[in-house]
Coordinates of C-alpha atoms in Angstrom, one line a residue:
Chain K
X343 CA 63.9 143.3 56.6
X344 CA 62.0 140.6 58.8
X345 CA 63.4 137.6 56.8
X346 CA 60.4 136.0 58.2
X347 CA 56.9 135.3 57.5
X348 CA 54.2 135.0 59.6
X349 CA 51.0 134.9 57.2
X350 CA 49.5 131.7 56.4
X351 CA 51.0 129.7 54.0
X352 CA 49.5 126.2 52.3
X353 CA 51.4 123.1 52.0
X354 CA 51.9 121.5 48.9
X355 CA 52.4 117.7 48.6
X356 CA 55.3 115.8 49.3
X357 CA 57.6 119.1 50.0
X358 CA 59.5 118.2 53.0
X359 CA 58.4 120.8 56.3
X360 CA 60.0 120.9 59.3
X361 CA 58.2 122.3 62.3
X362 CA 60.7 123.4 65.0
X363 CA 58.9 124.2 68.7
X364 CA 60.6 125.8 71.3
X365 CA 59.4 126.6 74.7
X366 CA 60.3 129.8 75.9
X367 CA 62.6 130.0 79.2
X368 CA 61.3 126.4 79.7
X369 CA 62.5 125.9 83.6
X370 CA 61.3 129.9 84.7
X371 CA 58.1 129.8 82.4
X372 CA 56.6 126.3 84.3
X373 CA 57.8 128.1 87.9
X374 CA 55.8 131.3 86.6
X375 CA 52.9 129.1 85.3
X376 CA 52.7 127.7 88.7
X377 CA 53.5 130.5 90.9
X378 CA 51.1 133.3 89.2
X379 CA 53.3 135.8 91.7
X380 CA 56.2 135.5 89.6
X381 CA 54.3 136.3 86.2
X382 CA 56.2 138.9 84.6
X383 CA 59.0 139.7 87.1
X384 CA 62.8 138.6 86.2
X385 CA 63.7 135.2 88.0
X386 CA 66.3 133.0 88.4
X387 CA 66.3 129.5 88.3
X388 CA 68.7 127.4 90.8
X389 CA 69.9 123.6 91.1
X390 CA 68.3 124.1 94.5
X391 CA 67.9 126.3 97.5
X392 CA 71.0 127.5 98.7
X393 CA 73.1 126.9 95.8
X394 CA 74.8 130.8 93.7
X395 CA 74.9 129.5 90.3
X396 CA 71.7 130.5 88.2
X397 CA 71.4 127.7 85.9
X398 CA 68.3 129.4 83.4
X399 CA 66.3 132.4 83.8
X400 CA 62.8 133.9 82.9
X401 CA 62.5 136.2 80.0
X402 CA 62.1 138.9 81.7
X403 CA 65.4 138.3 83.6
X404 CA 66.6 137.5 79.9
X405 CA 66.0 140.6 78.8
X406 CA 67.6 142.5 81.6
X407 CA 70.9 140.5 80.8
X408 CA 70.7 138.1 83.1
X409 CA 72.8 135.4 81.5
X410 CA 73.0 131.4 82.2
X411 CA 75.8 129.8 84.5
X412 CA 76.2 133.7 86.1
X413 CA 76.2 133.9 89.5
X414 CA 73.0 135.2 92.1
X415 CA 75.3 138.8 92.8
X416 CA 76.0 139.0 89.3
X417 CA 72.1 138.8 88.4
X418 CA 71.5 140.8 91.4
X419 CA 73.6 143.4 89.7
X420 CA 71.5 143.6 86.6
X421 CA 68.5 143.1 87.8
X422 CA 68.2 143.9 91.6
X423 CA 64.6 142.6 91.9
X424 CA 65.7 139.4 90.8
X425 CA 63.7 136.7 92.9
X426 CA 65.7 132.9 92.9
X427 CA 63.9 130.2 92.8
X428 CA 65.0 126.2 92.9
X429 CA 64.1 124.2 89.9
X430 CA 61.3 121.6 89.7
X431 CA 63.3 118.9 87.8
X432 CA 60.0 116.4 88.0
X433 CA 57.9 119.3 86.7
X434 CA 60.1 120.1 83.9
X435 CA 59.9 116.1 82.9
X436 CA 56.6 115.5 83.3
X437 CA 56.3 119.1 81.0
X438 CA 58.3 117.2 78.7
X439 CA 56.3 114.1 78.9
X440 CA 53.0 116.2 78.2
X441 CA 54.5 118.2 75.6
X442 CA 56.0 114.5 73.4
X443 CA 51.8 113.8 73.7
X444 CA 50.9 116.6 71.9
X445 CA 53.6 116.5 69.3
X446 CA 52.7 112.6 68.4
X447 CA 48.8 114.2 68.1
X448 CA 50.2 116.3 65.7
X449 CA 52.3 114.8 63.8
X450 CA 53.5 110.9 62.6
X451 CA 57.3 111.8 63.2
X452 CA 58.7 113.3 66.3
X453 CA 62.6 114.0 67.1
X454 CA 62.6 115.2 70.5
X455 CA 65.7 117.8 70.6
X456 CA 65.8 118.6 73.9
X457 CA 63.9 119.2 77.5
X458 CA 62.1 121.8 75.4
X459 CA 62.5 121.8 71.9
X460 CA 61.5 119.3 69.7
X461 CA 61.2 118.8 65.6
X462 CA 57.9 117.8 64.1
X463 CA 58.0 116.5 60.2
X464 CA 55.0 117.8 58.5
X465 CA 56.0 116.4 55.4
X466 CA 52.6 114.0 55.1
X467 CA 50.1 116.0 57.1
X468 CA 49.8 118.4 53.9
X469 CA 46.2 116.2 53.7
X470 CA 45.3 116.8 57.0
X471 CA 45.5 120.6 57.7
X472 CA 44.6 123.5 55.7
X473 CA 48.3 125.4 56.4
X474 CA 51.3 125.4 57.9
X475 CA 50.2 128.0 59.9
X476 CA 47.5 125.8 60.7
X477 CA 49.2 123.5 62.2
X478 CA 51.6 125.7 64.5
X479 CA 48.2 127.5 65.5
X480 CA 46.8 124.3 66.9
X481 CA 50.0 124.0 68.5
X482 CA 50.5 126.8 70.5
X483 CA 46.8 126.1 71.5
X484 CA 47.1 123.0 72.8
X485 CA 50.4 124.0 74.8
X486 CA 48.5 126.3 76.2
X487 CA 44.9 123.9 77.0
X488 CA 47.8 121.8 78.9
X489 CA 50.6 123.2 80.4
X490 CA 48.4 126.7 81.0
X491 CA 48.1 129.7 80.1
X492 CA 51.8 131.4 81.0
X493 CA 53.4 128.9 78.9
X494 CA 54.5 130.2 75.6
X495 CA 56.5 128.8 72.6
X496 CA 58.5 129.5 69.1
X497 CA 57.1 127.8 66.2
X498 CA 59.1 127.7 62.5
X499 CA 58.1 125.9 60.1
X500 CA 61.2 125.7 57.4
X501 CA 62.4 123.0 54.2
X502 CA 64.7 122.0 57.0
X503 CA 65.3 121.3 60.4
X504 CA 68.3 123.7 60.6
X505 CA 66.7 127.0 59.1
X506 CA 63.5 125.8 61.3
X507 CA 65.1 126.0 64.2
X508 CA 67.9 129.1 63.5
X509 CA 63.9 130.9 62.3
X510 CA 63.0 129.5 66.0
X511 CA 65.2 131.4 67.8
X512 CA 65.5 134.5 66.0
X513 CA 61.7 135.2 66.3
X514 CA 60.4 137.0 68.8
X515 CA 58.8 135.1 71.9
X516 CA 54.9 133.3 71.3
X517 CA 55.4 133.6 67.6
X518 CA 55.2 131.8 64.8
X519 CA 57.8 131.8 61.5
X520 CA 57.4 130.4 58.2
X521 CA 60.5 130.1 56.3
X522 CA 59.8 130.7 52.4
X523 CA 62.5 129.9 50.3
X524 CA 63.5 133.4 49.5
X525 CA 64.3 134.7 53.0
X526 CA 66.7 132.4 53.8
X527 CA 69.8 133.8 52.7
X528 CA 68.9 137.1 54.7
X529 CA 68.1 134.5 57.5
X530 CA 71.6 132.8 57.4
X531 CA 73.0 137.1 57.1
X532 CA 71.3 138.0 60.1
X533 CA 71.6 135.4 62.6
X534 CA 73.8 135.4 65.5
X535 CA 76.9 132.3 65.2
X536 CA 75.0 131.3 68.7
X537 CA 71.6 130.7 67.5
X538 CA 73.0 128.6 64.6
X539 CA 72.7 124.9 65.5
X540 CA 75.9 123.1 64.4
X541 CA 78.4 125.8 65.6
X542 CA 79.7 126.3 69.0
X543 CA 81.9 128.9 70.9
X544 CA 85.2 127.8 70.1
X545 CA 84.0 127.4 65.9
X546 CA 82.9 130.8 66.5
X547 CA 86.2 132.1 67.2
X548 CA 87.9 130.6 64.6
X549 CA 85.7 131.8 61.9
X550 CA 85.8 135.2 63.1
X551 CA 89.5 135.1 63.0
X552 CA 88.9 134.7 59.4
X553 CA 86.7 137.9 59.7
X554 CA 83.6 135.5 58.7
X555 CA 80.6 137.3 61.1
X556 CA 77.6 135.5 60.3
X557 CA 76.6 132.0 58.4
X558 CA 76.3 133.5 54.9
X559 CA 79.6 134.7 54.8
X560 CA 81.2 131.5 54.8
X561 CA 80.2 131.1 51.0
X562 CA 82.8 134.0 50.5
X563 CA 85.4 131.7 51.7
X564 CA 87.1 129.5 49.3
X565 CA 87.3 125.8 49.7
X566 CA 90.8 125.4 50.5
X567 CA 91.0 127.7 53.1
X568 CA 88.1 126.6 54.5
X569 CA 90.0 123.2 54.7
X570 CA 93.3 125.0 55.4
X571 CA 91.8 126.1 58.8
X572 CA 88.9 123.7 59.7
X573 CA 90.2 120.4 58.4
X574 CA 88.3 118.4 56.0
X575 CA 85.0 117.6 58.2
X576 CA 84.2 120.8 59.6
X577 CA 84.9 122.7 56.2
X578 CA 82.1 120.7 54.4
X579 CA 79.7 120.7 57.4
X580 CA 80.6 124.8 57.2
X581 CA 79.6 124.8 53.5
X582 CA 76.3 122.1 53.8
X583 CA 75.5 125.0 56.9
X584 CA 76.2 128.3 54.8
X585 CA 74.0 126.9 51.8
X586 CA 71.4 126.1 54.6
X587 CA 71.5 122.8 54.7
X588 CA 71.5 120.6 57.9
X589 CA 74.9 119.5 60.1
X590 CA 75.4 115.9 60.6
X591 CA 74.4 117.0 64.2
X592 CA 70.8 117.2 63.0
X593 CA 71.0 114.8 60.4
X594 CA 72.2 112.5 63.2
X595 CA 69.3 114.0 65.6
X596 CA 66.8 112.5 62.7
X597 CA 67.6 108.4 63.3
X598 CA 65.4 106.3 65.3
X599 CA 67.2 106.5 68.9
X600 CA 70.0 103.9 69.8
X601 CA 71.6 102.2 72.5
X602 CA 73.1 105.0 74.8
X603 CA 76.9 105.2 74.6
X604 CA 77.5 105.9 77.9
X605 CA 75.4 106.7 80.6
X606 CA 77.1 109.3 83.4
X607 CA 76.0 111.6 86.6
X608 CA 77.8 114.5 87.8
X609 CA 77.4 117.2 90.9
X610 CA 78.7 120.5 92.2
X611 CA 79.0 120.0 96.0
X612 CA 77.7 123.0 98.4
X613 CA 81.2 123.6 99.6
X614 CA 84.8 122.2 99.3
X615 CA 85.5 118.7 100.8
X616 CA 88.5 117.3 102.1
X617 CA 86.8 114.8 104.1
X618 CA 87.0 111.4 102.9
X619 CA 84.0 109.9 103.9
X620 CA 82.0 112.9 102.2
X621 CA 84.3 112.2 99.3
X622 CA 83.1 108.4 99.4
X623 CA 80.2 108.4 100.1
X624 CA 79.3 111.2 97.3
X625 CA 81.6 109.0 94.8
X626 CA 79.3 106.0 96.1
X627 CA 75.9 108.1 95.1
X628 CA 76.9 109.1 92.1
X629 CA 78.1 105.4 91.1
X630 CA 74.8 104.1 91.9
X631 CA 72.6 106.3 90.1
X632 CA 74.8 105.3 87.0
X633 CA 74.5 101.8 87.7
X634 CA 70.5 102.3 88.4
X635 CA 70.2 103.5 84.8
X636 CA 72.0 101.2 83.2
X637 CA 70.8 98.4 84.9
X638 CA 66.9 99.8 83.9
X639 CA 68.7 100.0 80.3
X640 CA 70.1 96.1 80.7
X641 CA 73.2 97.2 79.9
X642 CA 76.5 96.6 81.2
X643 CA 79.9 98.4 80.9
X644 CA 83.6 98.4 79.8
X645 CA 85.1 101.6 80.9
X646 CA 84.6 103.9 84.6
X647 CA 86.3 107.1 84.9
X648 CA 86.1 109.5 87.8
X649 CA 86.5 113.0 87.9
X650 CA 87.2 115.7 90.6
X651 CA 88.0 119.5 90.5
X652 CA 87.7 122.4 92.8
X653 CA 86.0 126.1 92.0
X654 CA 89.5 127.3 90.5
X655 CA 89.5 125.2 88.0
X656 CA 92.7 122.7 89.3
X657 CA 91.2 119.1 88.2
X658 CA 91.7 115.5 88.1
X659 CA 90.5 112.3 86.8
X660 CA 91.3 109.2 85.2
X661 CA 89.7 105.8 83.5
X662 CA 90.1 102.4 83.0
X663 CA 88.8 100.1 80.5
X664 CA 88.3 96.4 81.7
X665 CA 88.7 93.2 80.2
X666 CA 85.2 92.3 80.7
X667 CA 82.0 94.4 81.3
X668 CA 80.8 95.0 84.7
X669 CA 77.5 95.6 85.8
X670 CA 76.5 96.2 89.6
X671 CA 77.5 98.9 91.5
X672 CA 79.5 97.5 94.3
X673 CA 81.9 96.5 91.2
X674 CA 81.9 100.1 89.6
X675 CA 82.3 101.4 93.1
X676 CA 85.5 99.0 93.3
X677 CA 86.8 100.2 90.2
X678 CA 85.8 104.3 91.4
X679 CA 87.1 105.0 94.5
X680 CA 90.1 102.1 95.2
X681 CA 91.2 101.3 91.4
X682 CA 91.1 104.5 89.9
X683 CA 90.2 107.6 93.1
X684 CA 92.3 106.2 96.0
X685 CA 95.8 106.7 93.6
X686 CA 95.0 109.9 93.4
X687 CA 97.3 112.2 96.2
X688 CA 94.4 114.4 97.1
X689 CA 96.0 117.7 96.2
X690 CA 93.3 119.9 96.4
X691 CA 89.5 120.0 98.3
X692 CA 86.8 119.0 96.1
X693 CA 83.6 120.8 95.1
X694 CA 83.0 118.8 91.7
X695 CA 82.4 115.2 91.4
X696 CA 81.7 113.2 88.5
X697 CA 81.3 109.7 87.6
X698 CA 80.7 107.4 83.7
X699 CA 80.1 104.0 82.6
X700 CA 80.9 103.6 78.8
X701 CA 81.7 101.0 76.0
X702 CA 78.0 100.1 77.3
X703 CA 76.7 97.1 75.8
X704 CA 73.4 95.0 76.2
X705 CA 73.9 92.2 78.7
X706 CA 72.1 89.6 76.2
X707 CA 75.4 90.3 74.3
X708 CA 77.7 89.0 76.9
X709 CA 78.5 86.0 78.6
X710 CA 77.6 86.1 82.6
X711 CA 80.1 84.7 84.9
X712 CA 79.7 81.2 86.1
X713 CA 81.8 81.9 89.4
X714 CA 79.3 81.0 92.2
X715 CA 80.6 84.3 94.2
X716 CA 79.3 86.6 91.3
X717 CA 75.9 84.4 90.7
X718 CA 75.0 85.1 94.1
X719 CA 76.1 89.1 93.9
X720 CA 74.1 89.2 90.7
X721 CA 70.9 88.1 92.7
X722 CA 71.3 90.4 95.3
X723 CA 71.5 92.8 92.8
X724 CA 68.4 91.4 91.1
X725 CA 66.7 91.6 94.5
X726 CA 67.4 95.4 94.7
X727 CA 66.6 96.2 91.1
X728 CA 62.8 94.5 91.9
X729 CA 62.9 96.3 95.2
X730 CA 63.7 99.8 93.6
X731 CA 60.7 99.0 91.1
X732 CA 58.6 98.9 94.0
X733 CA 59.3 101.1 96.3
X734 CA 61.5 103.6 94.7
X735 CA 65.5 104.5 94.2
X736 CA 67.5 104.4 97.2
X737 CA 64.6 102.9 98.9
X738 CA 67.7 99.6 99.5
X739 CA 70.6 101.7 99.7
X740 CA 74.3 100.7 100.6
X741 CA 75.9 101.5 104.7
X742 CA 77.4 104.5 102.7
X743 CA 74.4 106.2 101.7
X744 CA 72.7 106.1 105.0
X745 CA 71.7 109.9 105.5
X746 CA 68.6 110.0 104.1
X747 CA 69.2 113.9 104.4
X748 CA 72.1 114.2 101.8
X749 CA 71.2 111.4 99.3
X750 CA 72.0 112.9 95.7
X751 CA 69.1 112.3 93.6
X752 CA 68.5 112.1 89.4
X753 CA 68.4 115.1 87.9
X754 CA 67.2 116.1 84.4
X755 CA 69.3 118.2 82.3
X756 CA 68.2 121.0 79.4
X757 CA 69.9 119.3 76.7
X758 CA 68.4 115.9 77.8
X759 CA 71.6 113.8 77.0
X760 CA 70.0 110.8 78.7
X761 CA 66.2 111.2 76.2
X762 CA 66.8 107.6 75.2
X763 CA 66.2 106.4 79.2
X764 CA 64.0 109.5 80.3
X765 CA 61.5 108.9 77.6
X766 CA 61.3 105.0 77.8
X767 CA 62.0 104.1 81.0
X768 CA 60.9 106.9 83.7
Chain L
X128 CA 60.4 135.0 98.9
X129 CA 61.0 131.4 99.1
X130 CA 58.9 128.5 99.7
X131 CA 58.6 127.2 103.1
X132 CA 59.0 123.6 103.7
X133 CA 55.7 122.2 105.7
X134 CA 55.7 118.6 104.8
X135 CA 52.5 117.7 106.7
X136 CA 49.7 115.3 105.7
X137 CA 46.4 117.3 105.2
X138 CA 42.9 116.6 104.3
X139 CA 41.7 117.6 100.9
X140 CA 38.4 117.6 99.6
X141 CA 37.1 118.0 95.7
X142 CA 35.5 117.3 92.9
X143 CA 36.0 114.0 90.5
X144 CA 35.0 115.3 86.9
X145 CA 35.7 113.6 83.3
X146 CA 38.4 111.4 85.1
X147 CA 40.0 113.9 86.9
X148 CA 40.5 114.8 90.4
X149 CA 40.6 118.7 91.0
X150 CA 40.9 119.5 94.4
X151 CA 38.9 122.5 96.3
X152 CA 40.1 122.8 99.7
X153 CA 42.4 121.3 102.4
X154 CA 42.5 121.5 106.1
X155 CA 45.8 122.6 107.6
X156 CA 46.6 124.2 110.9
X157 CA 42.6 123.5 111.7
X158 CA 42.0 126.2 109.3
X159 CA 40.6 125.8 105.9
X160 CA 42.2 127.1 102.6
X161 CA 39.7 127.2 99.9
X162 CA 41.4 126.9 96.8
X163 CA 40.7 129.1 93.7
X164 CA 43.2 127.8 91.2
X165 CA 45.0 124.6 89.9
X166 CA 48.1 126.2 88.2
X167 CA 50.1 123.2 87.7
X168 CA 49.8 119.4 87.5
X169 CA 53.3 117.1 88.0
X170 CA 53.3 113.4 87.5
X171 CA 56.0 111.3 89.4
X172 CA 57.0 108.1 89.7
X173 CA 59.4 106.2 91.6
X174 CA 59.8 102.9 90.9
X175 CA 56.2 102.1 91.5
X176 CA 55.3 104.8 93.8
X177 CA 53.3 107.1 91.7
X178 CA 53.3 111.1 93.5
X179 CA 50.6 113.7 92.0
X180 CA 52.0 117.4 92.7
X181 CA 49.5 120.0 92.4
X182 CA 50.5 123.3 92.7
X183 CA 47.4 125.4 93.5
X184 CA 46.0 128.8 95.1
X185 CA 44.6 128.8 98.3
X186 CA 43.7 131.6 100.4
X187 CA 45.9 133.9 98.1
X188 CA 49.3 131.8 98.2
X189 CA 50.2 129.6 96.2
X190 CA 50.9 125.8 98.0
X191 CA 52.6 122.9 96.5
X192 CA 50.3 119.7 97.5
X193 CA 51.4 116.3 96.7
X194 CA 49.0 113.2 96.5
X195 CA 51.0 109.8 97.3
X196 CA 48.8 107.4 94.8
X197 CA 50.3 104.4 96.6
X198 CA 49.6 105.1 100.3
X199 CA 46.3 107.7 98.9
X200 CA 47.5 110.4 101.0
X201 CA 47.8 114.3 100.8
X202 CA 50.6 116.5 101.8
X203 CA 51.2 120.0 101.9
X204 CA 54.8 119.8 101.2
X205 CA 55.5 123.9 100.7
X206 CA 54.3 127.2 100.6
X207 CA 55.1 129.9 98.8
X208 CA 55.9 133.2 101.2
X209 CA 54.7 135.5 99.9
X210 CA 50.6 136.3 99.6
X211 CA 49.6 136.7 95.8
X212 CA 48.0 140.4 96.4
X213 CA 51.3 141.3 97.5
X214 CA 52.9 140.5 94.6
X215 CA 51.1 141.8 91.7

């Protein structure tokens, strides 16, 4: 049985209603609303041209098998009419952007999930539209009117934002789901541990050691070996998630968006390096766009780390935490490549670079230097930061980033781990 | 089937209705390209430089147009390949 409705359903007042909207194949679906040539034919989404790695595919490539992270032979193998195509990272933003609009017409409260999934509390509109359906009929509507006519979306509407959003990606493609209270133990039976919000791969596992195969059958399990085995955190979120109630991860999802922790920026090369002023000057990139951010954020740093590895998975990296925040990038890069990179014994080529600032805090909440040497540094810096305003980022660029050719530019990413600078201050 | 990279300024002309600027056709390679379709509107910005990609149909393939609001100049930055007829 279809634990499922999709007949209309009134809203009564004051019951709390999550709405849960999910764009289908997000990345492939704007390149096929674009492209009307690719409408209906299995494609694969790249980082760019050039690159193997599909990083998200269209549905119809989806339903073929093609799977995310695989490689262009192994989608070629499963679907040989596969076409690749490089992602349009300031289309999928601006999507974003358009799609945020539409949500804050619809409803007082937004949580924005991800690139393409986002939570809308109905919880007051119960004045305002005739049904819940209602409201996730206007939706899809107005995603359409905008983004155009390709682009389709899930819409569930559940008590919560958990069983809104496991309804979501059960349902078939372009449809809409209304939880009712009844279905959703059958709802909790039937879905997959991967379209359950809260656990991941490696909970997966360990569940189904215990022989538990679906979210419903962790009520069968008592408390103490749920504890026994999960410890005491994850055996209560396990039981708040197998009575159908939200994780912390959503709960946490819900508060009004904070200071980001830590802001970071990391790239697969084309092909292995052993060439140090590749190395650098990559390291140098990566270290700027970090410092870019959090200099837009006004926030300065405590801790850098750097991280390499190769395709075979041999890796390296280290940290350090300072003694007092830093906050331009010629420091980080100090830190980066001689403090932390340069005691490294190169012991392999590199194809994977990565770079993070954390133990971020707001520079109002520190006291700037009164050495003359970093006053002056700090206006320089200033300069650039009003410079970049103007005319762009990297348009005042450091003697290491001179290629215009190979600069690494910002990149948005599915799960939108930097929402709190995309969405207020891009 | 890729898109080709052109990157070359090009003339555009079109129509200015309810606020909005939808384009009709461009001059490239002296020849024109009526377009028949907007699929796709992209705002960008960079620092203050504000881009406008339009992704349209024009003479049965699909072109990637970008409008530099700062400098208020076109480009036809790519082109998709292969022609639309071919492909459905």
């Amino acid at each position: 049985m279809n634990p499922c409705s999709t007949s209309p359903e009134g809203f009564s007042a004051g019951s709390p209603r999550w709405l849960h909207v999910d764009i289908n194949a997000y990345f492939a679906t704007l390149l096929q609303q674009e492209n009307p040539g690719l409408r209906g034919k299995p494609i694969g989404v790249l980082k760019s041209a050039g690159r193997s790695c599909v990083i998200t595919s269209s549905k119809e490539a989806k339903a073929l098998g093609v799977k995310t992270g695989c490689s262009k032979a192994e989608a070629l193998e499963l679907a040989p009419d596969m076409i690749f195509v490089p992602a349009h990272f300031a289309m999928c933003m601006d999507a974003t952007k358009r799609l945020n609009t539409i949500f804050r017409d619809t409803a007082p409260n937004v949580e924005i999930f991800s690139l393409d999934e986002s939570f809308l509390d109905l919880t007051d509109c119960w004045q305002i539209y005739p049904s819940a359906f209602a409201v996730a009929q206007r939706l899809q509507d107005r995603i359409r009117q905008d983004l155009g006519e390709w682009v389709t979306c899930n819409v569930a509407i559940a008590r919560n934002r958990f069983l809104a959003k496991m309804a979501s990606e059960l349902a078939p493609k372009g449809s809409i789901t209304i939880v009712k209270p009844e279905m959703i133990d059958d709802l909790l039976l039937r879905a997959p541990f991967s379209d359950v919000c809260g656990i991941g791969h490696r909970l997966e596992l360990r569940l189904r050691r215990l022989g538990v195969t679906n979210t419903y059958m962790i009520n069968l399990v008592s408390d103490e070996d749920l504890e026994r085995e999960f410890g005491p955190f994850w055996s209560k979120e396990l039981r708040t998630m197998a009575r159908g109630e939200e994780p912390s991860l959503l709960q946490r999802s819900g508060r009004p968006p904070q200071q980001m922790k830590s802001v970071g920026r990391s790239i697969t090369g084309y092909r292995l390096s052993n060439d140090e002023n590749n190395i650098r000057r990559v390291l140098y990139n990566l270290t700027a766009e970090v410092m870019h951010k959090a200099r837009r954020m006004h926030l300065c740093g405590r801790r850098v780390s750097v991280y390499v590895s190769d395709k075979h998975g041999k890796s390296w990296g280290a940290h350090k935490t300072l003694q007092s925040p830093i906050r331009r990038t010629d420091e980080m890069f100090d830190w980066i490549y001689h403090g932390l990179y340069r005691s490294w014994k190169r012991e392999f080529p590199i194809i994977k670079y990565g770079v993070t600032m954390s133990l971020l805090q707001p520079w109002e909440s520190v006291t700037e230097p009164l050495w003359e040497d970093w006053q002056r540094q700090e206006m320089v810096a200033g300069a650039v930061d009003q410079l970049t305003q103007k005319f762009g980022l990297y348009s005042v660029r450091s003697g290491v980033m001179t290629d215009r050719e190979s600069l690494i530019r910002p990149e948005v990413t599915g799960w939108l781990g930097d929402k709190v600078y995309q969405m207020g201050f891009t | 089937m890729q898109y080709l990279t052109i990157h070359e300024a090009v003339d555009v002309a079109g129509v200015y209705s309810a606020g909005q600027f939808t384009p009709a056709a461009f001059l490239w390679n002296k020849k024109k390209w009526r377009i028949s379709k907007v699929t796709m509107r992209v705002d960008e910005r960079d620092g203050g430089v504000q881009f406008r990609h339009m992704s349209v149909v024009a003479n049965n393939q699909v072109c990637r147009l970008t409008f530099n609001r700062s400098t208020e100049t076109w480009w036809l930055e790519e082109v998709w390949d292969e022609p639309l007829q071919h492909l459905s």
